[in-house]
GROMACS .gro file of C-alpha atoms in nm:
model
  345
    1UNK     CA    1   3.260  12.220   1.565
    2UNK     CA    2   3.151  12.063   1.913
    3UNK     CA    3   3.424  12.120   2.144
    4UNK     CA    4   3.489  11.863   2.440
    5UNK     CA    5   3.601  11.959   2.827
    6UNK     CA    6   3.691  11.773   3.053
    7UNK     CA    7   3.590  11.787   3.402
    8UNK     CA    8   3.824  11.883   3.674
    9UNK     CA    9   3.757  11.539   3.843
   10UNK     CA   10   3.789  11.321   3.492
   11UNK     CA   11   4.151  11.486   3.428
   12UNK     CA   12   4.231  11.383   3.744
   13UNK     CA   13   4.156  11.067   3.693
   14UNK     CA   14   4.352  11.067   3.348
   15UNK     CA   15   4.626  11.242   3.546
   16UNK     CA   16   4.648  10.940   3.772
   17UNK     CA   17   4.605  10.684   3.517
   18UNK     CA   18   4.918  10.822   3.271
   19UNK     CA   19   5.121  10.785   3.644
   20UNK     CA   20   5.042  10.472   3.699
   21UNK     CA   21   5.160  10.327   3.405
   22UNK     CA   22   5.466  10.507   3.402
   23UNK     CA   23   5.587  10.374   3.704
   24UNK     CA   24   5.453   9.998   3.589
   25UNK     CA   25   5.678  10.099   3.288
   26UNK     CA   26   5.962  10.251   3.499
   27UNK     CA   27   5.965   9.902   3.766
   28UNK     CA   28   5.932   9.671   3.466
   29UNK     CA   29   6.278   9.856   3.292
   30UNK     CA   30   6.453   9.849   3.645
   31UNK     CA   31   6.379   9.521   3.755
   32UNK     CA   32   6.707   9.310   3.655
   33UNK     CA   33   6.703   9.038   3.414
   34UNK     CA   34   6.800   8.662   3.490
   35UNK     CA   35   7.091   8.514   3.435
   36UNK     CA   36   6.981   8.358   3.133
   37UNK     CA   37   6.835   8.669   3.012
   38UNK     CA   38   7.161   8.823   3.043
   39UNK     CA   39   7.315   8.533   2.851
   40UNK     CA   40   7.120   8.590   2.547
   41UNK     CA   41   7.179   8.954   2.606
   42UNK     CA   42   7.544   8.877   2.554
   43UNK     CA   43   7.547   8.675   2.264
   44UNK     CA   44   7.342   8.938   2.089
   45UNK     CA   45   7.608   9.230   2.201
   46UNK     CA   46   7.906   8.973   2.106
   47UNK     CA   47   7.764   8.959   1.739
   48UNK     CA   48   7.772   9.325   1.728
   49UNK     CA   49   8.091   9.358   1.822
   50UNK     CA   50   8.050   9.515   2.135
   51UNK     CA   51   8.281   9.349   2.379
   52UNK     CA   52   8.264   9.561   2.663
   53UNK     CA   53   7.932   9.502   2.695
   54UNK     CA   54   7.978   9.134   2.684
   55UNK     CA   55   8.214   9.141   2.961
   56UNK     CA   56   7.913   9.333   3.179
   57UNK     CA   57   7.637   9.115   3.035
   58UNK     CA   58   7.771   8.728   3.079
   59UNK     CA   59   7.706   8.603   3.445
   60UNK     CA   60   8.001   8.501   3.626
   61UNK     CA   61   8.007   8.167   3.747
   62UNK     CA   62   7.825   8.266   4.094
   63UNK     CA   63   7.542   8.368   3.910
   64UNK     CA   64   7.509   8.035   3.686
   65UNK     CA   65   7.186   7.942   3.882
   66UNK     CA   66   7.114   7.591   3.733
   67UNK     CA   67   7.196   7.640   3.426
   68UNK     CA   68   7.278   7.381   3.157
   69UNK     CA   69   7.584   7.282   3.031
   70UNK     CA   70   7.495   7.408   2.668
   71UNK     CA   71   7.478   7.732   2.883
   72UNK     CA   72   7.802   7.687   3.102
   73UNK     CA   73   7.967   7.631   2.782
   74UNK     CA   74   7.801   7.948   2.560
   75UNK     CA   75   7.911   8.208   2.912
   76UNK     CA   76   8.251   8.079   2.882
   77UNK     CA   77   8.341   8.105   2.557
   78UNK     CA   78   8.195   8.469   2.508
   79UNK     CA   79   8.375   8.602   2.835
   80UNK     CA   80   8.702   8.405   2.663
   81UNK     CA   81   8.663   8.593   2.331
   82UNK     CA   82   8.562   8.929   2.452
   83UNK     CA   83   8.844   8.898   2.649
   84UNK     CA   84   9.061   8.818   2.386
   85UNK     CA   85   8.904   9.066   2.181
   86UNK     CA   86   9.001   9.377   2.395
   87UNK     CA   87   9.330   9.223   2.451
   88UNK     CA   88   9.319   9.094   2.760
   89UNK     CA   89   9.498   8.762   2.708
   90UNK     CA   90   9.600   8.662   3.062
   91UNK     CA   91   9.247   8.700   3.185
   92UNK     CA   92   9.135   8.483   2.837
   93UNK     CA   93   9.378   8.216   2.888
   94UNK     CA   94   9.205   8.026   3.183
   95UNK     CA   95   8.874   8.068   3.023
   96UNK     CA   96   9.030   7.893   2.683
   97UNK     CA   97   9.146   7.594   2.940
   98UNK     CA   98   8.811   7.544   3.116
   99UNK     CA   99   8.616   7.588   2.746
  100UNK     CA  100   8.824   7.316   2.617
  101UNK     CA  101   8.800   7.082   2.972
  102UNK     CA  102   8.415   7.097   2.862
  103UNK     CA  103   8.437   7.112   2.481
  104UNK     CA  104   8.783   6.975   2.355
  105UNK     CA  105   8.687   6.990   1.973
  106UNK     CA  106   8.635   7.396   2.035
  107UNK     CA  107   8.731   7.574   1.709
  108UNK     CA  108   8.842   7.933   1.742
  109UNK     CA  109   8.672   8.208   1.463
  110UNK     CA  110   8.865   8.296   1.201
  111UNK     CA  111   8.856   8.653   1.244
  112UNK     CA  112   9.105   8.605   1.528
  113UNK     CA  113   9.536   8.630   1.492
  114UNK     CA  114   9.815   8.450   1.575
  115UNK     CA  115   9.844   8.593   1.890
  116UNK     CA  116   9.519   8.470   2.020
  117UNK     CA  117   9.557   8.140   1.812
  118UNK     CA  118   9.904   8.072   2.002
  119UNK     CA  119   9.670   8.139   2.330
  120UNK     CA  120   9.430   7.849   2.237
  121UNK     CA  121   9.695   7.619   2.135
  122UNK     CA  122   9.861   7.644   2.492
  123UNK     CA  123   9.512   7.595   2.649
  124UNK     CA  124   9.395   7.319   2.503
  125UNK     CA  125   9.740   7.122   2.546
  126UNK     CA  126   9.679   7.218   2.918
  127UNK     CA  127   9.325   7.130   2.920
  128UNK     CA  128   9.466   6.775   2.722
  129UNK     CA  129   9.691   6.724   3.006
  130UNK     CA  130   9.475   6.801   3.288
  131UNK     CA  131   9.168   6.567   3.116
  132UNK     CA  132   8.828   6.575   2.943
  133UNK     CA  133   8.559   6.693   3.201
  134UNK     CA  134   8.352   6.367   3.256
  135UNK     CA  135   8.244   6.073   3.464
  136UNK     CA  136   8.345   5.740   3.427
  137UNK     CA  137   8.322   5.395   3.600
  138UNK     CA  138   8.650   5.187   3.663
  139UNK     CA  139   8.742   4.900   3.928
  140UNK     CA  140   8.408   4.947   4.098
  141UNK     CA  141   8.434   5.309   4.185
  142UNK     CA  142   8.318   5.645   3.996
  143UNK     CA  143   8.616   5.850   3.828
  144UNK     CA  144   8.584   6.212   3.803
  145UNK     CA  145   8.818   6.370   3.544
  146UNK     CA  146   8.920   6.752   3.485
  147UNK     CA  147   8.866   6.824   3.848
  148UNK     CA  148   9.173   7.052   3.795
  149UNK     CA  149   8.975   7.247   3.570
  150UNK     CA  150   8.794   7.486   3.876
  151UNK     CA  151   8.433   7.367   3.711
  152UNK     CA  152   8.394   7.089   3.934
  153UNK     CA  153   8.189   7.106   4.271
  154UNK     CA  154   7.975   6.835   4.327
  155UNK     CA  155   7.803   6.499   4.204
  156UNK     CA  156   7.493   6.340   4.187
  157UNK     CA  157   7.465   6.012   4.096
  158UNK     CA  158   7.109   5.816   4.085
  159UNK     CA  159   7.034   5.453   4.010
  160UNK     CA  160   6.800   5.187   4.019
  161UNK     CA  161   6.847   4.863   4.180
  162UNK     CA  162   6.598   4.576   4.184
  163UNK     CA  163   6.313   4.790   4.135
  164UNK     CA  164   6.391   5.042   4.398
  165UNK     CA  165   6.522   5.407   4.321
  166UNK     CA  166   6.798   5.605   4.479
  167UNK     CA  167   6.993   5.929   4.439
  168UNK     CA  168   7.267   6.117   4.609
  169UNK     CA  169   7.478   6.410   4.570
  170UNK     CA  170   7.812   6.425   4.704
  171UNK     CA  171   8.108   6.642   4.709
  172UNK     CA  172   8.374   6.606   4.398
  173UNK     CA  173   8.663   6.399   4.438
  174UNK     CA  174   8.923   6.209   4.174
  175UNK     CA  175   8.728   5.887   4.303
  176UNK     CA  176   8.365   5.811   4.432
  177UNK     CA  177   8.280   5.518   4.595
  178UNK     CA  178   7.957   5.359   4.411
  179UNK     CA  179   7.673   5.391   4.650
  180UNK     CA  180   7.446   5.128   4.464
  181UNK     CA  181   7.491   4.776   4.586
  182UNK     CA  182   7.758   4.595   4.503
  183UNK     CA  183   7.590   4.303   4.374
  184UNK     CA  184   7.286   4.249   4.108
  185UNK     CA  185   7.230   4.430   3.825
  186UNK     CA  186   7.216   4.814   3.865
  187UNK     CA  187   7.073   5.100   3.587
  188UNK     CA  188   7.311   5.383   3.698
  189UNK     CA  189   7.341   5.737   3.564
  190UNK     CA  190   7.506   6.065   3.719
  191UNK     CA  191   7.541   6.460   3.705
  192UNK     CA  192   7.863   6.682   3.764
  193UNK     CA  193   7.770   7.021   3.908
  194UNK     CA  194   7.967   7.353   3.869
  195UNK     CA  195   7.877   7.656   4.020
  196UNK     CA  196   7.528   7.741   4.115
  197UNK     CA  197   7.450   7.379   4.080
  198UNK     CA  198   7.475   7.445   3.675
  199UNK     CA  199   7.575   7.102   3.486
  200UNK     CA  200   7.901   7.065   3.311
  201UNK     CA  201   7.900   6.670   3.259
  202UNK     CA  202   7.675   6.392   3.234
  203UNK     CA  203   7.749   6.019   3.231
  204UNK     CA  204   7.434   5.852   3.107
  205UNK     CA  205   7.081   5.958   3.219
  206UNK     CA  206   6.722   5.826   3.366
  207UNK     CA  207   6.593   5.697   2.992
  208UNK     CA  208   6.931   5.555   2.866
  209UNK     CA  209   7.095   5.453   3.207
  210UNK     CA  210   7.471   5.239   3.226
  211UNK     CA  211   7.362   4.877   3.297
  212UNK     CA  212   7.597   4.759   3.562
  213UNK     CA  213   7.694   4.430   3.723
  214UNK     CA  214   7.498   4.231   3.458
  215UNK     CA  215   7.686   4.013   3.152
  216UNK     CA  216   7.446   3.867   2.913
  217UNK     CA  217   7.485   3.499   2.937
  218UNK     CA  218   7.602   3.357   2.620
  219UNK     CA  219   7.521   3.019   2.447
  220UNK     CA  220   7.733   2.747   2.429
  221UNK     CA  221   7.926   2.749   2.073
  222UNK     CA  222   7.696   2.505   1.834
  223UNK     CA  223   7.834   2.423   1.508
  224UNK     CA  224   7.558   2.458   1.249
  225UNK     CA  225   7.573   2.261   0.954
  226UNK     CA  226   7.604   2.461   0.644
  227UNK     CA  227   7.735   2.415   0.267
  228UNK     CA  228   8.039   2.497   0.130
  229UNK     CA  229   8.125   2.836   0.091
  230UNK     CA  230   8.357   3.017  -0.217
  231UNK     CA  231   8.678   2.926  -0.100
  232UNK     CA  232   8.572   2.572   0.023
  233UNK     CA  233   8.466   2.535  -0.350
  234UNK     CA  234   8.757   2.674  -0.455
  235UNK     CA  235   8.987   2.474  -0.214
  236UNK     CA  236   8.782   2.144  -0.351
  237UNK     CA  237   8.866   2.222  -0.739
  238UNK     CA  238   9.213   2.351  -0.662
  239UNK     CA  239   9.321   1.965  -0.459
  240UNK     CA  240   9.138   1.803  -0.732
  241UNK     CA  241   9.370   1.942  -1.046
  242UNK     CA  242   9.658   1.895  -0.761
  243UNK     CA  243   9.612   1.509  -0.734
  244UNK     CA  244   9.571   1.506  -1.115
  245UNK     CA  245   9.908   1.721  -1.165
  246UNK     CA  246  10.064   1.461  -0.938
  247UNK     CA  247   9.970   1.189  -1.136
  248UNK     CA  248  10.033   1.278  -1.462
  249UNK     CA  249  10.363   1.377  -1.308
  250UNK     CA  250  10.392   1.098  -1.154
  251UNK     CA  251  10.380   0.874  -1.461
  252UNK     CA  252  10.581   1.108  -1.691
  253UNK     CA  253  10.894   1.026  -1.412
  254UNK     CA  254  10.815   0.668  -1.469
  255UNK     CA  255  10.859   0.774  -1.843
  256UNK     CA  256  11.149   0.919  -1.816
  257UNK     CA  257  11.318   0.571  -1.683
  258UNK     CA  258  11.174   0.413  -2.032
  259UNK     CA  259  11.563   0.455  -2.211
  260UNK     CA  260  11.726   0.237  -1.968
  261UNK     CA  261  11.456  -0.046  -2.012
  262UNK     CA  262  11.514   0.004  -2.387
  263UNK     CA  263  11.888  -0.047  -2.355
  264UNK     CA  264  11.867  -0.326  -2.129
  265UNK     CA  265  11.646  -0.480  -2.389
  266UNK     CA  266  11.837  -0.430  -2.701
  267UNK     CA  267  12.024  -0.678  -2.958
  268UNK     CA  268  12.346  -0.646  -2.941
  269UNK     CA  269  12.658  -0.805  -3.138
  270UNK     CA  270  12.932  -1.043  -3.038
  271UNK     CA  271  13.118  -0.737  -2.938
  272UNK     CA  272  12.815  -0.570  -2.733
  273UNK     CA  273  12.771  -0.345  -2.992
  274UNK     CA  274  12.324  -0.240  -2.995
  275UNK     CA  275  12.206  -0.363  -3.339
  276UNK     CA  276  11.831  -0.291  -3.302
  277UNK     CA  277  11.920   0.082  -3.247
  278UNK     CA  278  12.064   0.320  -3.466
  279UNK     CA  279  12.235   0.627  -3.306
  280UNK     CA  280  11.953   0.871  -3.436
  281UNK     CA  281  11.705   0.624  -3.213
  282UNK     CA  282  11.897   0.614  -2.928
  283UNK     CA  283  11.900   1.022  -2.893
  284UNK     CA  284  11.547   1.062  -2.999
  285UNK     CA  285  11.451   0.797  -2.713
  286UNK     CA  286  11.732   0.998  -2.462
  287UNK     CA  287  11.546   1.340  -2.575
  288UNK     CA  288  11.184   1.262  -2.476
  289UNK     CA  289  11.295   1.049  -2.149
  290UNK     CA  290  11.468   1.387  -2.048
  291UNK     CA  291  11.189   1.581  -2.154
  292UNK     CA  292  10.948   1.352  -1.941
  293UNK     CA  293  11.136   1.391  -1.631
  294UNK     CA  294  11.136   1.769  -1.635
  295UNK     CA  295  10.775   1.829  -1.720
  296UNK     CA  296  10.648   1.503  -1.483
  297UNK     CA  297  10.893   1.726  -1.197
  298UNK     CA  298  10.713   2.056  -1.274
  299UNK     CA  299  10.396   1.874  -1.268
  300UNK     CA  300  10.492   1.643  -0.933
  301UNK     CA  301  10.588   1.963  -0.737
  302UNK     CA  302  10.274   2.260  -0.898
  303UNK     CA  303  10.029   1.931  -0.812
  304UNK     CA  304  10.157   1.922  -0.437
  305UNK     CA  305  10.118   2.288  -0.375
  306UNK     CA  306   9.779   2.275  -0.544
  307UNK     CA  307   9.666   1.993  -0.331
  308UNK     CA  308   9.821   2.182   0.001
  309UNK     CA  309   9.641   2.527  -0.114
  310UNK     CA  310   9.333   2.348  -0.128
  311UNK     CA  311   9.300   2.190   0.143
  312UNK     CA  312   9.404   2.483   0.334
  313UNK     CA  313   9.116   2.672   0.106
  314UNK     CA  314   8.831   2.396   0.260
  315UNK     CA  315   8.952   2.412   0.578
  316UNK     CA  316   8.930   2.748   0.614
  317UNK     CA  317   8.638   2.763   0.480
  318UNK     CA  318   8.468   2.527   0.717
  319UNK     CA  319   8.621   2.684   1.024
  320UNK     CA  320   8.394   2.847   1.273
  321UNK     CA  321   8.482   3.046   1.574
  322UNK     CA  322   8.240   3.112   1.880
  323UNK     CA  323   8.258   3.305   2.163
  324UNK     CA  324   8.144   3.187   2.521
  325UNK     CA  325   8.192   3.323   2.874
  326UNK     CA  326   8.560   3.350   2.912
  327UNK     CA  327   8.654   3.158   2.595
  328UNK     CA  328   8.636   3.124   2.231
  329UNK     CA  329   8.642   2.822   2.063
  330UNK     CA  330   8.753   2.695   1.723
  331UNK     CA  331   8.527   2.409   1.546
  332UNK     CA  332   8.643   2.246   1.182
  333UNK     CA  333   8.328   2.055   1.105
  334UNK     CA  334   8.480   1.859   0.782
  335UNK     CA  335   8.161   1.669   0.793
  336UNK     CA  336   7.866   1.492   0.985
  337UNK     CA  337   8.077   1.257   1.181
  338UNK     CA  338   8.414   1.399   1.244
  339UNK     CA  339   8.510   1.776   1.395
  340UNK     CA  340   8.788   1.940   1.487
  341UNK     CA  341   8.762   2.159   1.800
  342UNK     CA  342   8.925   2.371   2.050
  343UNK     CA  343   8.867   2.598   2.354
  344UNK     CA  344   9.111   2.929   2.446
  345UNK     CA  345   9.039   3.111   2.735
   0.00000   0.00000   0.00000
């Protein structure tokens, strides 16, 4: 068996080598890991239930250097429910509020009691009173809600106005001036900053952008010409069998008046006695003229309701409504040459 030696200068060299990496291994172990590192770091301790290491591995809110709101939201909640976890409610309380200023529809795990459920439910009815965190636009000036929520440092807003781009960040307040122009139309979009410039809202952004001081201009209301729809049909049949109702009614009143003519007509005897009827006649003739005036007044008063139903029915059905800048308007077209039109504003 060949045995190998090294030489006094190669084991040196080996020496030096196993050193050197060592250190390289030793700096790469010390140097300390970003903020975001330490965020995932976190999360990974929080799923094994090791809450005191949470608490030392979630940056604070000085160190959230840029970071997104998806990650202003995660730091939060785990410092909230490692706090709650080791019992430390009245440091977890104003973490629940500011979780819930960002994130309103937060749901608390189930593994946590009534203690810590109570906790939530008083935050987020502060956080409801106090507002959403968010940016809006009302009267011509820039709304900033949930300042009182201690996320809130600064804005920038950016727009674009007839072509030419702007952007400028300015210090939170309840209300911002707009700095676009006040005139023209204006693509508009904005960013709420927290701590270390890290972003806890949004209103709109460079590819979808709020469109501002432009209303789409609106055509005048036409009235198209179209054919009857269901209920017009409907409305048409239903007036028809009303005018026939009312006629047939009609005529079965005039029936009814029939015994009268009868009687005036009859032969009667030196003492006025009626020869050409027999009693039995006379009631048979007094029955149907009785019977013809209650079905012709059933008839008479279904046949009017019928005819008002239907032409309610048409009318309806030919009604159109358009809207136009600052108004709607109401058009009946019952046919080619005659309309029925109005105008509310």
């Amino acid at each position: 068996m060949r045995a190998w030696r090294l030489s006094p200068s190669g084991a040196g060299a080996m020496l030096r080598a196993v050193m050197l990496a060592c250190l390289v291994m030793t700096l790469v172990s010390a140097s300390p890991a970003s903020p975001a590192e330490r965020l995932v770091q976190a999360q990974a301790a929080y799923d094994e239930l090791r809450f005191d290491q949470v608490l030392s591995l979630t940056p604070p809110p000085g160190e959230w250097q840029r970071f997104s709101r998806a990650q202003v939201v995660q730091a939060l909640t785990l410092r909230a429910l490692a706090l709650a976890s080791v019992k430390r409610f009245d440091d977890a309380a104003p973490l629940f509020r500011q979780v819930l200023a960002l994130e309103p529809g937060f749901v608390l795990p189930d593994q946590f009691g009534p203690r810590v459920r109570t906790l939530v439910a008083e935050a987020k009815d502060a956080a409801a009173r106090a507002g959403t965190l968010g940016l809006s636009m009302e009267g011509g000036a820039l709304t900033v809600q949930g300042l009182g929520s201690g996320l809130v440092e600064s804005v920038t807003l950016s727009w674009r106005a007839a072509g030419a781009p702007g952007s400028v960040t300015v210090p939170a307040a309840a209300r911002l001036e707009a700095p676009w122009p006040a005139s023209g139309r204006v693509e508009a979009w904005g960013v709420v900053l927290g701590p270390g410039q890290s972003v806890v809202a949004t209103w709109g952004s460079a590819e979808t952008p709020n469109v501002l001081g432009s209303e789409p201009v609106m055509a005048a209301p036409v009235a198209s010409e179209r054919g009857l729809g269901g209920s017009g049909v409907v409305g048409l049949v239903l007036g028809g069998a009303g005018l026939v109702a009312v006629g047939v009614g009609a005529a079965l009143l005039a029936e009814a008046g029939r015994p009268a003519q009868v009687l005036a007509g009859a032969t009667r005897d030196a003492e006025g006695r009626i020869t050409s009827l027999t009693q039995r006649d006379a009631f048979a003739l007094e029955a149907a003229a009785q019977r013809s005036f209650d079905v012709g007044q059933v008839l008479l008063i279904a046949g009017g309701v019928a005819v008002a139903a239907g032409v309610t029915l048409f009318i309806v059905d030919r009604v159109q409504v358009s809207a136009g800048p600052g108004s709607v308007s109401l058009t009946v077209p019952l046919d080619a040459q005659f309309g029925l039109a109005g105008t509310r504003r």
